[in-house]
Tab-separated table of C-alpha atoms in Angstrom:
chain	number	residue	atom	x	y	z
A	1	MET	CA	119.072	-46.394	83.840
A	2	LEU	CA	116.199	-44.294	82.499
A	3	LYS	CA	115.053	-41.613	84.960
A	4	GLY	CA	111.595	-40.294	84.082
A	5	ASN	CA	110.869	-39.730	80.382
A	6	GLU	CA	113.169	-39.903	77.360
A	7	ASP	CA	112.268	-38.096	74.131
A	8	MET	CA	112.506	-40.584	71.239
A	9	GLY	CA	111.843	-37.973	68.552
A	10	ASN	CA	108.965	-37.583	66.099
A	11	VAL	CA	107.746	-39.930	63.382
A	12	TRP	CA	105.241	-39.633	60.543
A	13	ILE	CA	102.264	-42.016	60.335
A	14	ASP	CA	100.037	-41.980	57.266
A	15	GLY	CA	96.552	-40.773	58.101
A	16	VAL	CA	97.773	-39.172	61.344
A	17	GLY	CA	100.783	-37.018	60.510
A	18	GLU	CA	103.628	-36.377	62.915
A	19	ILE	CA	103.525	-37.940	66.360
A	20	SER	CA	105.983	-37.635	69.234
A	21	LEU	CA	107.451	-40.711	70.908
A	22	VAL	CA	108.413	-40.733	74.583
A	23	ARG	CA	109.909	-43.650	76.494
A	24	SER	CA	108.686	-43.700	80.094
A	25	ARG	CA	110.023	-45.627	83.070
A	26	ARG	CA	106.587	-45.298	84.706
A	27	ALA	CA	104.554	-46.615	81.771
A	28	ARG	CA	103.330	-50.201	81.952
A	29	ARG	CA	101.713	-50.286	78.513
A	30	ILE	CA	101.849	-48.400	75.221
A	31	THR	CA	99.497	-45.413	75.326
A	32	LEU	CA	98.355	-42.738	72.902
A	33	THR	CA	97.372	-39.239	74.002
A	34	VAL	CA	95.876	-36.496	71.867
A	35	ARG	CA	96.760	-33.044	73.220
A	36	PRO	CA	94.423	-30.034	72.969
A	37	THR	CA	96.645	-28.816	70.109
A	38	GLY	CA	95.930	-32.027	68.172
A	39	LEU	CA	99.487	-33.277	68.740
A	40	VAL	CA	99.640	-37.048	69.257
A	41	ARG	CA	101.995	-38.472	71.870
A	42	LEU	CA	102.943	-42.165	71.933
A	43	THR	CA	104.250	-43.269	75.335
A	44	VAL	CA	106.399	-46.405	75.253
A	45	PRO	CA	107.355	-48.506	78.312
A	46	CYS	CA	110.912	-49.704	78.824
A	47	GLY	CA	111.442	-53.049	77.101
A	48	VAL	CA	109.016	-52.318	74.243
A	49	SER	CA	110.701	-51.773	70.887
A	50	ARG	CA	110.132	-48.676	68.783
A	51	ALA	CA	108.866	-50.891	65.941
A	52	ARG	CA	106.236	-52.536	68.153
A	53	ALA	CA	105.091	-49.141	69.478
A	54	LEU	CA	104.728	-47.753	65.939
A	55	ALA	CA	102.818	-50.850	64.834
A	56	PHE	CA	100.415	-50.244	67.737
A	57	ALA	CA	99.950	-46.587	66.722
A	58	GLU	CA	99.216	-47.615	63.126
A	59	THR	CA	96.297	-49.759	64.337
A	60	LYS	CA	94.817	-46.713	66.115
A	61	VAL	CA	94.528	-44.273	63.171
A	62	ALA	CA	90.699	-44.204	63.353
A	63	TRP	CA	90.768	-43.729	67.149
A	64	ILE	CA	93.229	-40.816	66.808
A	65	ALA	CA	91.001	-39.096	64.220
A	66	SER	CA	87.985	-39.520	66.504
A	67	ALA	CA	89.907	-38.240	69.557
A	68	ARG	CA	91.066	-35.168	67.607
A	69	GLN	CA	87.472	-34.413	66.643
A	70	ARG	CA	86.353	-34.645	70.291
A	71	VAL	CA	89.174	-32.336	71.424
A	72	ALA	CA	88.397	-29.811	68.680
A	73	ALA	CA	84.677	-29.854	69.550
A	74	ARG	CA	85.409	-29.193	73.238
A	75	GLN	CA	87.733	-26.313	72.384
A	76	ALA	CA	85.260	-24.799	69.925
A	77	ALA	CA	82.710	-24.699	72.747
A	78	VAL	CA	85.057	-22.519	74.838
A	79	PRO	CA	85.888	-19.319	72.906
A	80	PRO	CA	89.296	-17.795	73.692
A	81	LEU	CA	89.497	-14.718	75.909
A	82	PRO	CA	91.215	-11.479	74.836
A	83	PRO	CA	94.869	-11.396	76.099
A	84	GLU	CA	94.227	-8.940	78.946
A	85	ALA	CA	91.178	-10.864	80.180
A	86	GLU	CA	93.156	-14.124	79.975
A	87	ARG	CA	95.976	-12.632	82.108
A	88	GLU	CA	93.434	-11.475	84.696
A	89	ARG	CA	91.795	-14.917	84.696
A	90	ILE	CA	95.151	-16.648	85.236
A	91	GLU	CA	96.024	-14.374	88.174
A	92	GLU	CA	92.587	-14.915	89.695
A	93	LEU	CA	92.987	-18.706	89.376
A	94	ARG	CA	96.528	-18.514	90.783
A	95	ARG	CA	95.333	-16.611	93.876
A	96	ALA	CA	92.477	-19.068	94.383
A	97	ALA	CA	94.825	-22.072	93.934
A	98	ARG	CA	97.275	-20.743	96.545
A	99	VAL	CA	94.451	-20.416	99.055
A	100	ASP	CA	92.621	-23.663	98.238
A	101	LEU	CA	95.118	-26.319	97.151
A	102	PRO	CA	97.761	-26.533	99.950
A	103	PRO	CA	95.212	-27.055	102.779
A	104	ARG	CA	93.173	-29.376	100.545
A	105	VAL	CA	96.282	-31.509	99.866
A	106	GLU	CA	97.178	-31.522	103.569
A	107	ARG	CA	93.651	-32.583	104.561
A	108	ILE	CA	93.513	-35.425	102.001
A	109	ALA	CA	97.057	-36.577	102.828
A	110	ARG	CA	96.215	-36.704	106.544
A	111	MET	CA	92.978	-38.585	105.827
A	112	PHE	CA	94.819	-41.403	103.990
A	113	GLY	CA	98.209	-41.277	105.738
A	114	PHE	CA	100.292	-39.912	102.839
A	115	SER	CA	103.402	-37.769	103.262
A	116	TYR	CA	104.779	-35.442	100.596
A	117	GLY	CA	107.405	-32.760	100.018
A	118	ARG	CA	106.872	-29.274	98.617
A	119	ILE	CA	103.764	-28.084	96.754
A	120	THR	CA	104.208	-25.933	93.653
A	121	ILE	CA	101.407	-24.237	91.719
A	122	ARG	CA	102.071	-23.557	88.038
A	123	ALA	CA	100.156	-22.349	84.984
A	124	SER	CA	100.602	-25.783	83.391
A	125	ARG	CA	98.390	-26.445	80.372
A	126	THR	CA	99.537	-30.019	79.731
A	127	LYS	CA	99.083	-31.706	83.139
A	128	TRP	CA	96.651	-31.228	85.998
A	129	GLY	CA	99.291	-32.401	88.457
A	130	SER	CA	102.550	-34.300	88.893
A	131	CYS	CA	104.662	-35.929	91.594
A	132	SER	CA	108.474	-35.922	91.525
A	133	PHE	CA	110.684	-38.775	92.704
A	134	ARG	CA	111.314	-36.707	95.865
A	135	ASN	CA	107.524	-36.655	96.403
A	136	ASP	CA	107.246	-32.943	95.636
A	137	LEU	CA	103.810	-32.182	94.183
A	138	SER	CA	102.997	-29.752	91.397
A	139	PHE	CA	99.484	-28.672	90.451
A	140	SER	CA	98.085	-26.632	87.609
A	141	LEU	CA	96.274	-23.490	88.708
A	142	TYR	CA	93.616	-24.501	86.164
A	143	LEU	CA	92.456	-27.108	88.690
A	144	MET	CA	90.471	-24.256	90.198
A	145	ALA	CA	88.200	-24.307	87.142
A	146	LEU	CA	87.194	-27.913	87.906
A	147	PRO	CA	84.455	-29.162	90.250
A	148	GLU	CA	85.778	-29.904	93.736
A	149	ARG	CA	85.360	-33.684	93.321
A	150	LEU	CA	87.746	-33.614	90.329
A	151	ARG	CA	90.212	-31.383	92.191
A	152	ASP	CA	90.212	-33.988	94.969
A	153	TYR	CA	90.604	-36.787	92.408
A	154	VAL	CA	93.742	-35.187	90.932
A	155	ILE	CA	95.174	-34.638	94.420
A	156	VAL	CA	94.512	-38.255	95.442
A	157	HIS	CA	96.082	-39.455	92.167
A	158	GLU	CA	99.276	-37.472	92.810
A	159	LEU	CA	99.452	-38.431	96.490
A	160	CYS	CA	99.221	-42.099	95.497
A	161	HIS	CA	102.346	-41.508	93.376
A	162	THR	CA	104.220	-40.855	96.627
A	163	VAL	CA	103.717	-44.591	97.292
A	164	HIS	CA	103.904	-45.974	93.731
A	165	HIS	CA	105.924	-43.888	91.251
A	166	ASP	CA	104.250	-45.538	88.268
A	167	HIS	CA	100.842	-46.405	86.826
A	168	SER	CA	100.981	-50.069	87.822
A	169	PRO	CA	97.950	-52.136	88.890
A	170	ARG	CA	99.018	-51.563	92.532
A	171	PHE	CA	98.957	-47.798	91.953
A	172	HIS	CA	95.481	-47.869	90.401
A	173	ALA	CA	94.224	-50.188	93.159
A	174	LEU	CA	95.410	-47.679	95.772
A	175	VAL	CA	93.780	-44.737	93.952
A	176	ASP	CA	90.531	-46.683	93.568
A	177	ARG	CA	90.539	-47.681	97.254
A	178	CYS	CA	91.034	-44.062	98.349
A	179	LEU	CA	88.211	-42.956	96.035
A	180	GLY	CA	85.725	-45.593	97.151
A	181	GLY	CA	85.790	-47.440	93.819
A	182	GLN	CA	85.240	-44.285	91.736
A	183	GLU	CA	88.635	-43.953	89.988
A	184	ARG	CA	87.436	-44.896	86.491
A	185	ALA	CA	84.299	-42.757	86.631
A	186	LEU	CA	86.237	-39.718	87.874
A	187	ASP	CA	88.975	-40.245	85.283
A	188	ARG	CA	86.382	-40.348	82.497
A	189	GLU	CA	84.811	-37.163	83.827
A	190	LEU	CA	88.186	-35.395	84.061
A	191	LYS	CA	88.921	-36.254	80.430
A	192	SER	CA	85.833	-34.301	79.394
A	193	TYR	CA	87.596	-31.102	80.535
A	194	VAL	CA	90.272	-29.347	78.519
A	195	ILE	CA	92.513	-26.454	79.579
A	196	ARG	CA	91.788	-23.404	77.441
A	197	ARG	CA	94.778	-22.604	75.181
């Protein structure tokens, strides 16, 4: 039985280039993600064939090009820091995250009746947060660069994974209920932020 994600390798699609395929036990539909690097990831649910997933990706060539342009424009608006300044910034964010995030998670969990395991803070540049199958939570220290409402949104999202370890309609209904019907709006806003690389 598949536990988590399974790397299905990379494929070439004309007009896009190389994309990575990942089979996910949590996924309920085929999804495409464009990373800040421009890399395209195709996430495939169990039970969906590789051929069907690739056919889906081939219908999204124009969307991928547009998404890459948006990502590049956001990154161009945030010039990179010199290495020493970047190290100082990371340590400053890490200190702030250690002070802010654990009590924030505890407060939100208590508010909605969630229970969770350990909390880890990492310098992750690919995910704002994650929840393991043991209900351990991991958060990117870069959350501290977000407005508080988006920090809370990410925390609620991960806490809801302690109840539903997937992105099913029940999961999204729970997130939306906790957020007073604001899940989609907050998700759109979060997608306008990119972690500096």
